[in-house]
Coordinates of C-alpha atoms in Angstrom, one line a residue:
Chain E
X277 CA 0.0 0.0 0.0
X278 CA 1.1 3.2 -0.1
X279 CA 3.2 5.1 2.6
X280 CA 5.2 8.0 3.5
X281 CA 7.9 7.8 5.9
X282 CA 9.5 11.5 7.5
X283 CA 12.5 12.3 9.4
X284 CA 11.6 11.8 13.5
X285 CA 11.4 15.1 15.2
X286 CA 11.9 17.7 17.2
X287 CA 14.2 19.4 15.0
X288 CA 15.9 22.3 16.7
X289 CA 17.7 25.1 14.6
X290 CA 19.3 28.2 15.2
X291 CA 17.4 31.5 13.2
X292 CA 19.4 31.5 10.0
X293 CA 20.0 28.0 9.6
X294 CA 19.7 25.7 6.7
X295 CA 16.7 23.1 6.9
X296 CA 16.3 20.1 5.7
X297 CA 13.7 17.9 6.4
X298 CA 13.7 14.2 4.9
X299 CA 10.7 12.7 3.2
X300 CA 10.6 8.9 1.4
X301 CA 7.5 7.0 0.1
X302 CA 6.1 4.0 -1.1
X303 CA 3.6 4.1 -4.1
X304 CA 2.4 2.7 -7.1
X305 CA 2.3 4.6 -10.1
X306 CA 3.0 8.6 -10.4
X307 CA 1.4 10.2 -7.0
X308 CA 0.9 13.6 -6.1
X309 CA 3.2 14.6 -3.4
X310 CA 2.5 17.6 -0.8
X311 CA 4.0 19.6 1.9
X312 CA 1.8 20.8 4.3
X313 CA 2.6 22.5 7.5
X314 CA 0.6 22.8 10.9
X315 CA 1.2 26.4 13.0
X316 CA 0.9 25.7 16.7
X317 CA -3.3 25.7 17.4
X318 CA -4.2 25.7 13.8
X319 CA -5.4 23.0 10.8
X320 CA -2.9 22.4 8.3
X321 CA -2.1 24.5 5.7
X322 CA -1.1 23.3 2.2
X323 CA 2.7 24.5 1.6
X324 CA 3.8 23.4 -1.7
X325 CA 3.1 20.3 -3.9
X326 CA 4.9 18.7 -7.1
X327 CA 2.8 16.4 -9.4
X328 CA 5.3 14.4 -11.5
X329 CA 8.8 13.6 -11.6
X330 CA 11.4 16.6 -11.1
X331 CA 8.8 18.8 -10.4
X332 CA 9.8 21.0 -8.1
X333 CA 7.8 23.0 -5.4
X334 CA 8.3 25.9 -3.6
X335 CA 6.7 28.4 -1.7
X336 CA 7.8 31.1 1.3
X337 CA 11.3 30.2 0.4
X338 CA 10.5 26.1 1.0
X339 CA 11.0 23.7 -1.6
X340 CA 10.9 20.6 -2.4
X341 CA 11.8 18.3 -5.7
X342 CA 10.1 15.3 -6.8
X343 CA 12.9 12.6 -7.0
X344 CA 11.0 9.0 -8.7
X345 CA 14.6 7.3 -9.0
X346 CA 14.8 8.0 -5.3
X347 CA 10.9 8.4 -3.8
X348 CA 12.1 11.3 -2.1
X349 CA 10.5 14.8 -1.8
X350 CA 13.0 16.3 0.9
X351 CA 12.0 19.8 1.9
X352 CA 14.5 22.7 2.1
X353 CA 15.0 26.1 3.2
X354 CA 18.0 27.8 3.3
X355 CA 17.6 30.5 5.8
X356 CA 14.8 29.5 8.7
X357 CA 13.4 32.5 10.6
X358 CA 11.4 31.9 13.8
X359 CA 8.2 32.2 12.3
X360 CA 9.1 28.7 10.3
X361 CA 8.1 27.1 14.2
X362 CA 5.4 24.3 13.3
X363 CA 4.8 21.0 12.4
X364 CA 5.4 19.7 9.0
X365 CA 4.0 16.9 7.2
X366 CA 4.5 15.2 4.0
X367 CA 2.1 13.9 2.1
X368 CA 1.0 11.7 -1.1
X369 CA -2.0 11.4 -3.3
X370 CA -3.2 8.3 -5.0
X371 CA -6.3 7.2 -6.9
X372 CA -8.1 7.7 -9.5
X373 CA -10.9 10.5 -9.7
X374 CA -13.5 10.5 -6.8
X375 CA -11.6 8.2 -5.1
X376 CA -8.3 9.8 -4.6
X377 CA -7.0 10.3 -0.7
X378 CA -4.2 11.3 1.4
X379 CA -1.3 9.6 2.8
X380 CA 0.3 11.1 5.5
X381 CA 3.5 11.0 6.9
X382 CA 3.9 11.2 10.8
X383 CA 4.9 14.8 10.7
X384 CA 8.1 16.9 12.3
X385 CA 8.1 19.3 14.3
X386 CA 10.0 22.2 14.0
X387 CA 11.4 24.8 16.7
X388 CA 13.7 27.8 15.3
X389 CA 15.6 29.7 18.1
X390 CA 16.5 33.3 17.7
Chain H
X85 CA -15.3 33.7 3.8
X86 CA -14.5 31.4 6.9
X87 CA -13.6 28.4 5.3
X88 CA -13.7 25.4 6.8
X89 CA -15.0 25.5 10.8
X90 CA -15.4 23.1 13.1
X91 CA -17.6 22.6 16.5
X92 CA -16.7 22.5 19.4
X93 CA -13.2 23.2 19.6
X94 CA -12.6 21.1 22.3
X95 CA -15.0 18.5 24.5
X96 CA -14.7 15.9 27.1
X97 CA -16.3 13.1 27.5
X98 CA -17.3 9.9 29.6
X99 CA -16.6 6.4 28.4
X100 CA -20.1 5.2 27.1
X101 CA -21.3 8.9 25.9
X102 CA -22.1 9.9 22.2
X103 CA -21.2 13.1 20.8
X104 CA -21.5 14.8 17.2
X105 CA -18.5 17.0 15.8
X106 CA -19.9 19.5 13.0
X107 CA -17.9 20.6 10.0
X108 CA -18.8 23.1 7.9
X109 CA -17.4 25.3 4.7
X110 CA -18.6 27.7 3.0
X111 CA -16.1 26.8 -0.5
X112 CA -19.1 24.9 -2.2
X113 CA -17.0 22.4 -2.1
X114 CA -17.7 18.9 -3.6
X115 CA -15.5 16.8 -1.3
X116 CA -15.3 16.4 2.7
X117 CA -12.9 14.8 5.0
X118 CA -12.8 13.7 8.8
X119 CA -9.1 12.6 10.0
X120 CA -8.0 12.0 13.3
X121 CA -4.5 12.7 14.5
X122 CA -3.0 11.3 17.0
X123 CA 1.1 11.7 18.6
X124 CA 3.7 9.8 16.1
X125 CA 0.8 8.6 13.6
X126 CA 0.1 11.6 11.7
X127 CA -3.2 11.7 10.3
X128 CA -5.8 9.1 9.2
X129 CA -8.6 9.5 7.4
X130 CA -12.1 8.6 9.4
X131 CA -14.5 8.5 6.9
X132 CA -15.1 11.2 3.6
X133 CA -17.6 12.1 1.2
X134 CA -18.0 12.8 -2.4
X135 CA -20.7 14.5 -2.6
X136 CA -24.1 15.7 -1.1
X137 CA -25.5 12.7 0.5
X138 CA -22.7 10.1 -0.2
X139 CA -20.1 8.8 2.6
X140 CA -17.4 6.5 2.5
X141 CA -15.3 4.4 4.7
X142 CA -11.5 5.7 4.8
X143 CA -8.7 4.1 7.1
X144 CA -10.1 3.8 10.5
X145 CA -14.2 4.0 10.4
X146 CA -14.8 2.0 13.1
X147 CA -16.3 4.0 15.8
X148 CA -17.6 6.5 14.2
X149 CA -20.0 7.3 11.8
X150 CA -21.2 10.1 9.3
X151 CA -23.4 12.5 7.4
X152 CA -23.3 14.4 5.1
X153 CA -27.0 16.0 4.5
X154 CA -26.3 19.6 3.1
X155 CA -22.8 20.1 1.1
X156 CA -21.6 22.8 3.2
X157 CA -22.0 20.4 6.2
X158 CA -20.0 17.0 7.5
X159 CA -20.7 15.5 10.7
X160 CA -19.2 13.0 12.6
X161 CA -20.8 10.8 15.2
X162 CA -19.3 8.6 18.3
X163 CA -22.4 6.7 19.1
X164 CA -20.5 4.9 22.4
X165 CA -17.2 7.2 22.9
X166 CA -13.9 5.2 24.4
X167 CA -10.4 6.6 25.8
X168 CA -9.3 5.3 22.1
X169 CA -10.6 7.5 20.1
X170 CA -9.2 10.5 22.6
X171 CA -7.4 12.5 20.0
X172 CA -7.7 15.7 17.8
X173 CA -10.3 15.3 14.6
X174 CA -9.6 17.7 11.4
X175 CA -12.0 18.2 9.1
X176 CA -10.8 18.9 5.7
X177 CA -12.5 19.9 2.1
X178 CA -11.7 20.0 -1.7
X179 CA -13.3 21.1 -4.9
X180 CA -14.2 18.9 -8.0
X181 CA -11.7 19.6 -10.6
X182 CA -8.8 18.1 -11.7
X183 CA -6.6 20.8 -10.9
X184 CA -7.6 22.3 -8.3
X185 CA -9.1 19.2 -6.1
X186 CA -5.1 18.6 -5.4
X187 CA -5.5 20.8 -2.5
X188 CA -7.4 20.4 1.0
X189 CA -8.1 23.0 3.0
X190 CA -8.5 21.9 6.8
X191 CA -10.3 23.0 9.7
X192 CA -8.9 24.4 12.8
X193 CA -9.4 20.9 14.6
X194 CA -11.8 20.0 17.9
X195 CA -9.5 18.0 20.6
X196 CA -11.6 15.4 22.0
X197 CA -10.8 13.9 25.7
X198 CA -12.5 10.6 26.4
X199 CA -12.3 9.7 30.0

């Protein structure tokens, strides 16, 4: 079946650091893969997405490259600030129309220090 | 435009006691989600729907079950609540489309507390 495994957290950086947080799945076919990204008492929030092979996303300096000789989708940031503190969870999407769903991975959470 | 909302934020209950969780956007959305998430599991989808008064089983149904009467509104029921299902529920929405169904826009969450 399909899966998404996720670096173990907490993950601890100084502001100004360079972030990298591992992502690896398991899936048949061509999924969707997605960053989102949870803010301490909020839902998640969608942060970027790639759709097919060396695709890359990015979005408020994140991104994120969709590696099919690897299954990987590692995001990166080069400079965290401490407004990047959350939880962040990667993500696939498989199915065909009207039946299509969410795998998540188990998340990481995030704490940038000034 | 408040997206998706959900009620109540947060509830406790006794083993044995039922309770309803309301979702509700305002996207005219076609698609609904309820997920649970829970410490080192991410999340798991409950149940979903496709449409105005259709529902389906996702990963972990059991305990729980669902409506989906009006399109704007999901609900999720625990007819006989247990310490399991102590955890926080999202509720989660996406248009029809093949572009733009690629996104899901969640809820705040409700934490749930079964004693």
């Amino acid at each position: 079946g399909n899966s998404v495994t996720q670096m173990e957290g907490p993950v601890t950086l100084s502001e100004e650091a360079f972030l990298t947080i591992n992502c690896t799945y398991t899936a048949t076919g061509y999924p969707s893969l997605f960053w989102y990204v949870q803010y301490p008492g909020e839902g998640l929030q969608l942060l970027l997405k790639a759709t097919k092979a060396d695709d890359k996303g990015s979005n408020k300096g994140f991104e994120a490259t969709y590696r099919k000789e690897t299954t990987s989708f590692h995001l990166e940031k080069g400079s965290v600030q401490v407004s990047d503190s959350a939880v962040y969870f990667c993500a696939l999407k498989r199915g065909f129309f009207g039946n299509e769903k969410l795998t998540f991975g188990t998340g990481t959470r995030l704490t940038i220090i000034p | 435009n408040a997206g998706v909302t959900q009620t109540p934020k947060f509830r406790v209950l006794k083993t044995g006691q039922s309770m309803t969780l309301l979702c509700a956007q305002d996207m005219n959305h076609e698609y609904m989600y309820w997920y649970r998430q829970d410490p080192g599991m991410g999340l798991r989808l409950i149940h979903y729907s496709v449409g105005e008064g259709t529902t389906a089983k996702g990963e972990v149904p059991d305990g729980y079950n669902v409506s989906r009467l009006k399109k704007q509104n999901f609900l999720l029921g625990l007819e006989s609540a247990a310490p399991s299902q102590t955890s926080v529920y999202f509720c989660a929405s996406n248009p029809k489309g093949l572009q733009v169904r690629e996104t899901q826009y969640f809820g705040p969450g409700t934490r749930l507390l079964v004693l």
